[in-house]
Amino acid sequence: MKLEIDRLRMEYGVGTKSPVLALPETSFGVRENEFVSLLGVSGCGKSTLLSLVAGLRPATSGRIMLDGAEVLGPGVDRGVVFQAYTLLPWLTARQNIEFAVAEASPKVKNRDRIARELLGTVGLADFADAYPSQLSGGMRQRVAIARVLAYKPEVMLMDEPFGALDALTRSLMQELLMQVWEEHKLTVLFVTHDISEAVFLSDRVIVMSKDRENFLTEVEIDLPRPRTPEVTDSVRFHELTSDLVMRLRDEARQASHL
Ligand code: ADP
C-alpha cells in the first residue's frame, strides 16, 4: 500500500464537557496510482480525515503510513488542494509555480521552463503572467493543481477542490484532472459529497457514514479508463450512482431534518 490509514480516530475537545467524535476508528489503504474518493454527507468526518493525512493536526489515536513511514506532520510528499484558492496573490501564475518548484527542489535551475510546462499541462500556457485576481475561479484552481504537481507529491490530497465552481466548469475540471492523473501517474485521495463526481473520477469510493457503528463501506468503480464524459451516459455509471444515492439519501434526509 502507498498510503495506509491504520485505526485512525479523531475526537475534538477531549477532556471537555462536550467532546465531538469527528472520526470513529477508521482503517483503509490507497494503492500506488489509485484514485480513491471519500464520499459522505456533511459532518461525517471527511475533512477531518484529510487534514490528519495532510499532517495538519495530530490524531487522537491510530497512525498514517506513507510508503511505510509514519506521517508525523505536514510535508511536501503530500500535495494538498482545498476548495479555497491558496495562491499567493502578489505573484503571477508562473511565479506561484516557480515558488513551489524552488521550495520542492532548491537546486533546480530551469524553474521557469518547469513552471511553463506545468501551466501547459493544465491548459494555462497563455496565462503565465496573469495574477490570481485576473483569473476565473476554475483557472485559479488549475494553477493550484499545477503548483501541487510542482512538488511531485507521493499522494495528492484534494478536499472538495471543485466545490466552488459552476456545474460546467466543474465537469471540465474533472476531465482535466483525469488527464493529469493519467499523465502524472498520481495517487489521489479526494473528498467530495458529489456522487457523480466520485463515480466519474474514482477507482474506489469509500462511503463514510454518520452512523458511527457502520462507518465505512467501499464500492469498486469498474468503469473503463481512460474516463471521458461519454462514460457518464453508460448503464453502469447510472447503476453505480443510483446505488450510492440510495445509500446516502437516508443520511442526507436525517442530516437536513427532511
Ligand atoms: P465533513 O468534512 O464530512 O463535512 P468534518 O470533518 O468537517 O466533516 O467534521 C466532522 C465532525 O467534527 C462534525 O461534527 C464537525 O462539527 C466536527 N468538527 C470538525 N472540526 C472541528 C473542530 N475543529 N472542533 C470541534 N469539532 C469539529
mmCIF file of C-alpha atoms and ligand atoms in Angstrom:
data_model
loop_
_atom_site.group_PDB
_atom_site.id
_atom_site.type_symbol
_atom_site.label_atom_id
_atom_site.label_comp_id
_atom_site.label_asym_id
_atom_site.label_seq_id
_atom_site.Cartn_x
_atom_site.Cartn_y
_atom_site.Cartn_z
ATOM 1 C CA MET A 1 0.000 0.000 0.000
ATOM 2 C CA LYS A 2 1.143 3.508 -0.800
ATOM 3 C CA LEU A 3 -0.935 5.091 1.956
ATOM 4 C CA GLU A 4 -2.261 3.261 4.988
ATOM 5 C CA ILE A 5 -4.811 4.638 7.397
ATOM 6 C CA ASP A 6 -4.468 2.436 10.452
ATOM 7 C CA ARG A 7 -7.146 2.581 13.184
ATOM 8 C CA LEU A 8 -7.211 6.340 12.923
ATOM 9 C CA ARG A 9 -9.578 8.121 15.288
ATOM 10 C CA MET A 10 -10.211 11.781 15.982
ATOM 11 C CA GLU A 11 -12.080 13.325 18.860
ATOM 12 C CA TYR A 12 -12.180 17.086 19.305
ATOM 13 C CA GLY A 13 -12.390 18.583 22.774
ATOM 14 C CA VAL A 14 -11.113 15.529 24.646
ATOM 15 C CA GLY A 15 -11.394 16.168 28.377
ATOM 16 C CA THR A 16 -14.058 18.850 27.925
ATOM 17 C CA LYS A 17 -17.768 18.505 28.752
ATOM 18 C CA SER A 18 -18.757 18.050 25.126
ATOM 19 C CA PRO A 19 -16.171 16.110 23.137
ATOM 20 C CA VAL A 20 -17.026 15.515 19.446
ATOM 21 C CA LEU A 21 -16.181 12.199 17.823
ATOM 22 C CA ALA A 22 -15.350 13.558 14.351
ATOM 23 C CA LEU A 23 -13.802 10.333 13.072
ATOM 24 C CA PRO A 24 -14.541 6.891 14.558
ATOM 25 C CA GLU A 25 -11.767 4.312 14.283
ATOM 26 C CA THR A 26 -11.008 4.060 10.570
ATOM 27 C CA SER A 27 -8.703 1.814 8.548
ATOM 28 C CA PHE A 28 -8.190 1.575 4.808
ATOM 29 C CA GLY A 29 -5.383 1.759 2.261
ATOM 30 C CA VAL A 30 -4.715 3.507 -1.031
ATOM 31 C CA ARG A 31 -2.579 1.740 -3.642
ATOM 32 C CA GLU A 32 0.008 3.455 -5.809
ATOM 33 C CA ASN A 33 -1.640 5.254 -8.777
ATOM 34 C CA GLU A 34 -5.075 4.633 -7.293
ATOM 35 C CA PHE A 35 -7.780 7.308 -7.238
ATOM 36 C CA VAL A 36 -9.879 6.956 -4.093
ATOM 37 C CA SER A 37 -12.751 9.236 -3.134
ATOM 38 C CA LEU A 38 -14.187 9.739 0.322
ATOM 39 C CA LEU A 39 -17.903 10.351 -0.053
ATOM 40 C CA GLY A 40 -20.386 11.250 2.646
ATOM 41 C CA VAL A 41 -22.877 13.806 3.907
ATOM 42 C CA SER A 42 -21.685 16.978 5.543
ATOM 43 C CA GLY A 43 -20.256 16.464 9.014
ATOM 44 C CA CYS A 44 -19.354 12.770 8.655
ATOM 45 C CA GLY A 45 -15.631 13.462 9.104
ATOM 46 C CA LYS A 46 -14.181 13.689 5.569
ATOM 47 C CA SER A 47 -12.244 16.926 6.043
ATOM 48 C CA THR A 48 -11.028 15.805 9.432
ATOM 49 C CA LEU A 49 -9.615 12.629 7.895
ATOM 50 C CA LEU A 50 -7.916 14.540 5.069
ATOM 51 C CA SER A 51 -6.404 17.102 7.440
ATOM 52 C CA LEU A 52 -4.952 14.267 9.531
ATOM 53 C CA VAL A 53 -3.379 12.702 6.423
ATOM 54 C CA ALA A 54 -2.034 16.147 5.474
ATOM 55 C CA GLY A 55 -0.435 16.249 8.926
ATOM 56 C CA LEU A 56 -2.174 19.497 9.842
ATOM 57 C CA ARG A 57 -3.165 18.148 13.257
ATOM 58 C CA PRO A 58 -2.381 15.029 15.289
ATOM 59 C CA ALA A 59 -4.958 12.235 15.556
ATOM 60 C CA THR A 60 -6.357 11.177 18.915
ATOM 61 C CA SER A 61 -5.153 7.652 18.161
ATOM 62 C CA GLY A 62 -4.031 5.434 15.305
ATOM 63 C CA ARG A 63 -1.467 6.163 12.643
ATOM 64 C CA ILE A 64 -0.945 7.041 8.995
ATOM 65 C CA MET A 65 1.792 5.384 6.963
ATOM 66 C CA LEU A 66 3.072 6.764 3.655
ATOM 67 C CA ASP A 67 5.486 4.472 1.793
ATOM 68 C CA GLY A 68 5.950 2.582 5.041
ATOM 69 C CA ALA A 69 6.949 5.621 7.128
ATOM 70 C CA GLU A 70 4.685 7.184 9.732
ATOM 71 C CA VAL A 71 3.249 10.621 8.937
ATOM 72 C CA LEU A 72 4.091 12.942 11.821
ATOM 73 C CA GLY A 73 3.381 16.400 10.353
ATOM 74 C CA PRO A 74 2.953 18.323 7.113
ATOM 75 C CA GLY A 75 5.337 17.565 4.241
ATOM 76 C CA VAL A 76 5.894 18.141 0.529
ATOM 77 C CA ASP A 77 5.341 14.414 -0.071
ATOM 78 C CA ARG A 78 1.619 15.214 0.266
ATOM 79 C CA GLY A 79 0.227 17.844 -2.085
ATOM 80 C CA VAL A 80 -2.972 19.430 -0.825
ATOM 81 C CA VAL A 81 -5.641 21.205 -2.896
ATOM 82 C CA PHE A 82 -8.506 22.806 -0.972
ATOM 83 C CA GLN A 83 -11.729 24.368 -2.156
ATOM 84 C CA ALA A 84 -10.490 27.854 -1.301
ATOM 85 C CA TYR A 85 -7.802 29.107 -3.631
ATOM 86 C CA THR A 86 -4.499 29.245 -1.890
ATOM 87 C CA LEU A 87 -2.337 31.060 -4.437
ATOM 88 C CA LEU A 88 -0.037 33.884 -3.418
ATOM 89 C CA PRO A 89 -1.905 36.952 -4.741
ATOM 90 C CA TRP A 90 1.207 39.096 -5.285
ATOM 91 C CA LEU A 91 2.794 36.546 -7.643
ATOM 92 C CA THR A 92 1.748 35.705 -11.219
ATOM 93 C CA ALA A 93 0.542 32.201 -12.122
ATOM 94 C CA ARG A 94 4.049 31.297 -13.323
ATOM 95 C CA GLN A 95 5.757 32.784 -10.272
ATOM 96 C CA ASN A 96 3.396 30.890 -7.971
ATOM 97 C CA ILE A 97 4.564 27.642 -9.567
ATOM 98 C CA GLU A 98 8.231 28.664 -9.666
ATOM 99 C CA PHE A 99 7.955 29.371 -5.958
ATOM 100 C CA ALA A 100 6.730 25.804 -5.398
ATOM 101 C CA VAL A 101 9.473 24.328 -7.607
ATOM 102 C CA ALA A 102 12.090 26.313 -5.648
ATOM 103 C CA GLU A 103 10.660 25.077 -2.366
ATOM 104 C CA ALA A 104 10.451 21.446 -3.516
ATOM 105 C CA SER A 105 13.843 21.304 -5.264
ATOM 106 C CA PRO A 106 16.052 24.269 -4.305
ATOM 107 C CA LYS A 107 18.873 23.153 -6.627
ATOM 108 C CA VAL A 108 16.783 23.053 -9.796
ATOM 109 C CA LYS A 109 17.838 25.831 -12.180
ATOM 110 C CA ASN A 110 15.297 25.831 -15.005
ATOM 111 C CA ARG A 111 12.312 26.751 -12.828
ATOM 112 C CA ASP A 112 10.866 28.977 -15.489
ATOM 113 C CA ARG A 113 10.679 26.132 -18.022
ATOM 114 C CA ILE A 114 9.190 23.698 -15.488
ATOM 115 C CA ALA A 115 6.573 26.279 -14.471
ATOM 116 C CA ARG A 116 5.637 26.907 -18.099
ATOM 117 C CA GLU A 117 5.338 23.163 -18.775
ATOM 118 C CA LEU A 118 3.093 22.683 -15.762
ATOM 119 C CA LEU A 119 0.909 25.600 -16.823
ATOM 120 C CA GLY A 120 0.672 23.916 -20.237
ATOM 121 C CA THR A 121 -0.440 20.692 -18.531
ATOM 122 C CA VAL A 122 -3.434 22.488 -17.006
ATOM 123 C CA GLY A 123 -4.168 24.418 -20.218
ATOM 124 C CA LEU A 124 -2.997 27.812 -18.976
ATOM 125 C CA ALA A 125 0.119 28.427 -21.073
ATOM 126 C CA ASP A 126 -1.319 31.749 -22.249
ATOM 127 C CA PHE A 127 -1.965 32.981 -18.715
ATOM 128 C CA ALA A 128 1.514 32.588 -17.249
ATOM 129 C CA ASP A 129 1.853 36.282 -16.472
ATOM 130 C CA ALA A 130 -1.637 36.829 -15.082
ATOM 131 C CA TYR A 131 -2.131 37.489 -11.381
ATOM 132 C CA PRO A 132 -4.640 35.337 -9.443
ATOM 133 C CA SER A 133 -7.089 38.254 -9.276
ATOM 134 C CA GLN A 134 -7.163 38.323 -13.093
ATOM 135 C CA LEU A 135 -8.125 34.635 -13.346
ATOM 136 C CA SER A 136 -11.530 32.936 -13.039
ATOM 137 C CA GLY A 137 -12.201 30.505 -10.183
ATOM 138 C CA GLY A 138 -11.623 27.487 -12.427
ATOM 139 C CA MET A 139 -8.356 28.934 -13.718
ATOM 140 C CA ARG A 140 -7.096 29.648 -10.223
ATOM 141 C CA GLN A 141 -7.874 26.095 -9.229
ATOM 142 C CA ARG A 142 -5.935 24.869 -12.282
ATOM 143 C CA VAL A 143 -2.929 26.928 -11.163
ATOM 144 C CA ALA A 144 -3.332 25.407 -7.693
ATOM 145 C CA ILE A 145 -3.218 21.909 -9.240
ATOM 146 C CA ALA A 146 -0.148 22.830 -11.340
ATOM 147 C CA ARG A 147 1.511 24.169 -8.228
ATOM 148 C CA VAL A 148 0.892 20.952 -6.316
ATOM 149 C CA LEU A 149 2.304 18.968 -9.262
ATOM 150 C CA ALA A 150 5.488 21.054 -8.960
ATOM 151 C CA TYR A 151 6.156 19.339 -5.639
ATOM 152 C CA LYS A 152 5.951 15.899 -7.312
ATOM 153 C CA PRO A 153 3.981 14.660 -4.301
ATOM 154 C CA GLU A 154 3.702 10.979 -3.408
ATOM 155 C CA VAL A 155 -0.021 11.489 -2.851
ATOM 156 C CA MET A 156 -2.360 14.270 -3.785
ATOM 157 C CA LEU A 157 -4.998 15.182 -1.190
ATOM 158 C CA MET A 158 -7.962 17.085 -2.564
ATOM 159 C CA ASP A 159 -10.755 18.472 -0.375
ATOM 160 C CA GLU A 160 -13.787 19.478 -2.489
ATOM 161 C CA PRO A 161 -11.426 21.203 -4.938
ATOM 162 C CA PHE A 162 -14.216 21.984 -7.418
ATOM 163 C CA GLY A 163 -16.905 22.747 -4.833
ATOM 164 C CA ALA A 164 -16.982 26.484 -5.546
ATOM 165 C CA LEU A 165 -17.222 26.152 -9.343
ATOM 166 C CA ASP A 166 -20.304 26.248 -11.576
ATOM 167 C CA ALA A 167 -21.529 22.905 -12.969
ATOM 168 C CA LEU A 168 -19.999 23.206 -16.430
ATOM 169 C CA THR A 169 -16.591 24.403 -15.228
ATOM 170 C CA ARG A 170 -16.704 21.666 -12.645
ATOM 171 C CA SER A 171 -17.179 18.913 -15.224
ATOM 172 C CA LEU A 172 -14.396 20.359 -17.405
ATOM 173 C CA MET A 173 -12.122 20.394 -14.345
ATOM 174 C CA GLN A 174 -12.968 16.747 -13.648
ATOM 175 C CA GLU A 175 -11.935 15.823 -17.205
ATOM 176 C CA LEU A 176 -8.730 17.810 -16.842
ATOM 177 C CA LEU A 177 -7.960 16.108 -13.544
ATOM 178 C CA MET A 178 -8.416 12.711 -15.199
ATOM 179 C CA GLN A 179 -5.914 13.649 -17.939
ATOM 180 C CA VAL A 180 -3.399 14.968 -15.403
ATOM 181 C CA TRP A 181 -3.880 11.877 -13.259
ATOM 182 C CA GLU A 182 -3.181 9.555 -16.235
ATOM 183 C CA GLU A 183 -0.194 11.608 -17.368
ATOM 184 C CA HIS A 184 1.475 12.040 -13.966
ATOM 185 C CA LYS A 185 0.519 8.620 -12.524
ATOM 186 C CA LEU A 186 -0.801 10.235 -9.364
ATOM 187 C CA THR A 187 -2.100 8.620 -6.207
ATOM 188 C CA VAL A 188 -5.119 10.637 -5.113
ATOM 189 C CA LEU A 189 -7.320 10.811 -2.025
ATOM 190 C CA PHE A 190 -10.265 13.022 -2.964
ATOM 191 C CA VAL A 191 -13.025 14.333 -0.690
ATOM 192 C CA THR A 192 -16.435 15.110 -2.148
ATOM 193 C CA HIS A 193 -20.135 14.975 -1.337
ATOM 194 C CA ASP A 194 -20.967 14.837 -5.058
ATOM 195 C CA ILE A 195 -21.893 11.276 -6.043
ATOM 196 C CA SER A 196 -21.408 11.585 -9.825
ATOM 197 C CA GLU A 197 -18.077 13.318 -9.319
ATOM 198 C CA ALA A 198 -16.889 10.460 -7.084
ATOM 199 C CA VAL A 199 -18.045 7.805 -9.581
ATOM 200 C CA PHE A 200 -16.618 9.584 -12.634
ATOM 201 C CA LEU A 201 -13.163 10.065 -11.102
ATOM 202 C CA SER A 202 -12.506 7.096 -8.846
ATOM 203 C CA ASP A 203 -11.179 3.570 -8.874
ATOM 204 C CA ARG A 204 -12.817 3.114 -5.497
ATOM 205 C CA VAL A 205 -15.318 5.126 -3.477
ATOM 206 C CA ILE A 206 -15.204 4.914 0.302
ATOM 207 C CA VAL A 207 -18.557 5.897 1.744
ATOM 208 C CA MET A 208 -18.349 7.479 5.177
ATOM 209 C CA SER A 209 -21.496 7.384 7.245
ATOM 210 C CA LYS A 210 -22.830 9.399 10.142
ATOM 211 C CA ASP A 211 -23.704 6.020 11.644
ATOM 212 C CA ARG A 212 -20.676 5.535 13.894
ATOM 213 C CA GLU A 213 -21.223 1.742 14.063
ATOM 214 C CA ASN A 214 -21.336 1.024 10.324
ATOM 215 C CA PHE A 215 -18.968 3.763 9.407
ATOM 216 C CA LEU A 216 -17.235 2.706 6.190
ATOM 217 C CA THR A 217 -18.361 0.876 3.075
ATOM 218 C CA GLU A 218 -16.427 0.597 -0.154
ATOM 219 C CA VAL A 219 -17.560 0.493 -3.763
ATOM 220 C CA GLU A 220 -15.256 -0.528 -6.606
ATOM 221 C CA ILE A 221 -15.836 1.640 -9.671
ATOM 222 C CA ASP A 222 -15.372 -0.807 -12.532
ATOM 223 C CA LEU A 223 -15.863 1.719 -15.348
ATOM 224 C CA PRO A 224 -13.341 1.616 -18.207
ATOM 225 C CA ARG A 225 -10.388 4.015 -18.333
ATOM 226 C CA PRO A 226 -9.401 6.466 -19.606
ATOM 227 C CA ARG A 227 -12.562 8.177 -18.399
ATOM 228 C CA THR A 228 -14.187 10.540 -20.842
ATOM 229 C CA PRO A 229 -17.555 12.310 -20.463
ATOM 230 C CA GLU A 230 -19.239 9.558 -22.537
ATOM 231 C CA VAL A 231 -18.837 7.195 -19.591
ATOM 232 C CA THR A 232 -21.499 9.191 -17.730
ATOM 233 C CA ASP A 233 -24.060 8.025 -20.334
ATOM 234 C CA SER A 234 -23.370 4.341 -19.696
ATOM 235 C CA VAL A 235 -25.750 1.982 -17.921
ATOM 236 C CA ARG A 236 -23.028 1.000 -15.464
ATOM 237 C CA PHE A 237 -22.411 4.642 -14.487
ATOM 238 C CA HIS A 238 -26.107 5.010 -13.683
ATOM 239 C CA GLU A 239 -26.170 1.753 -11.716
ATOM 240 C CA LEU A 240 -23.214 2.863 -9.603
ATOM 241 C CA THR A 241 -24.554 6.354 -8.951
ATOM 242 C CA SER A 242 -28.064 5.186 -8.076
ATOM 243 C CA ASP A 243 -26.648 2.588 -5.691
ATOM 244 C CA LEU A 244 -24.733 5.373 -3.917
ATOM 245 C CA VAL A 245 -27.742 7.707 -3.960
ATOM 246 C CA MET A 246 -29.792 5.019 -2.179
ATOM 247 C CA ARG A 247 -27.096 4.572 0.449
ATOM 248 C CA LEU A 248 -26.742 8.281 1.118
ATOM 249 C CA ARG A 249 -30.266 9.649 0.784
ATOM 250 C CA ASP A 250 -31.489 8.480 4.180
ATOM 251 C CA GLU A 251 -28.462 10.035 5.795
ATOM 252 C CA ALA A 252 -28.905 13.279 3.906
ATOM 253 C CA ARG A 253 -32.574 13.345 4.905
ATOM 254 C CA GLN A 254 -31.733 12.874 8.573
ATOM 255 C CA ALA A 255 -28.925 15.455 8.412
ATOM 256 C CA SER A 256 -31.238 18.084 6.962
ATOM 257 C CA HIS A 257 -34.300 17.043 9.032
ATOM 258 C CA LEU A 258 -36.461 16.455 5.956
HETATM 259 P P1 ADP B 1 -17.115 16.746 6.700
HETATM 260 O O1 ADP B 1 -15.829 17.163 6.064
HETATM 261 O O2 ADP B 1 -17.526 15.356 6.316
HETATM 262 O O3 ADP B 1 -18.224 17.735 6.483
HETATM 263 P P2 ADP B 1 -15.794 17.375 9.198
HETATM 264 O O4 ADP B 1 -14.571 16.547 9.239
HETATM 265 O O5 ADP B 1 -15.649 18.804 8.827
HETATM 266 O O6 ADP B 1 -16.883 16.660 8.275
HETATM 267 O O7 ADP B 1 -16.494 17.330 10.632
HETATM 268 C C1 ADP B 1 -16.805 16.118 11.331
HETATM 269 C C2 ADP B 1 -17.396 16.455 12.694
HETATM 270 O O8 ADP B 1 -16.404 17.055 13.516
HETATM 271 C C3 ADP B 1 -18.550 17.435 12.634
HETATM 272 O O9 ADP B 1 -19.468 17.074 13.622
HETATM 273 C C4 ADP B 1 -17.895 18.760 12.951
HETATM 274 O O10 ADP B 1 -18.814 19.645 13.543
HETATM 275 C C5 ADP B 1 -16.804 18.338 13.934
HETATM 276 N N1 ADP B 1 -15.618 19.221 13.879
HETATM 277 C C6 ADP B 1 -14.862 19.490 12.790
HETATM 278 N N2 ADP B 1 -13.824 20.290 13.075
HETATM 279 C C7 ADP B 1 -13.926 20.551 14.406
HETATM 280 C C8 ADP B 1 -13.154 21.319 15.348
HETATM 281 N N3 ADP B 1 -12.054 21.985 14.967
HETATM 282 N N4 ADP B 1 -13.567 21.340 16.641
HETATM 283 C C9 ADP B 1 -14.671 20.677 17.026
HETATM 284 N N5 ADP B 1 -15.427 19.918 16.225
HETATM 285 C C10 ADP B 1 -15.081 19.852 14.925
#
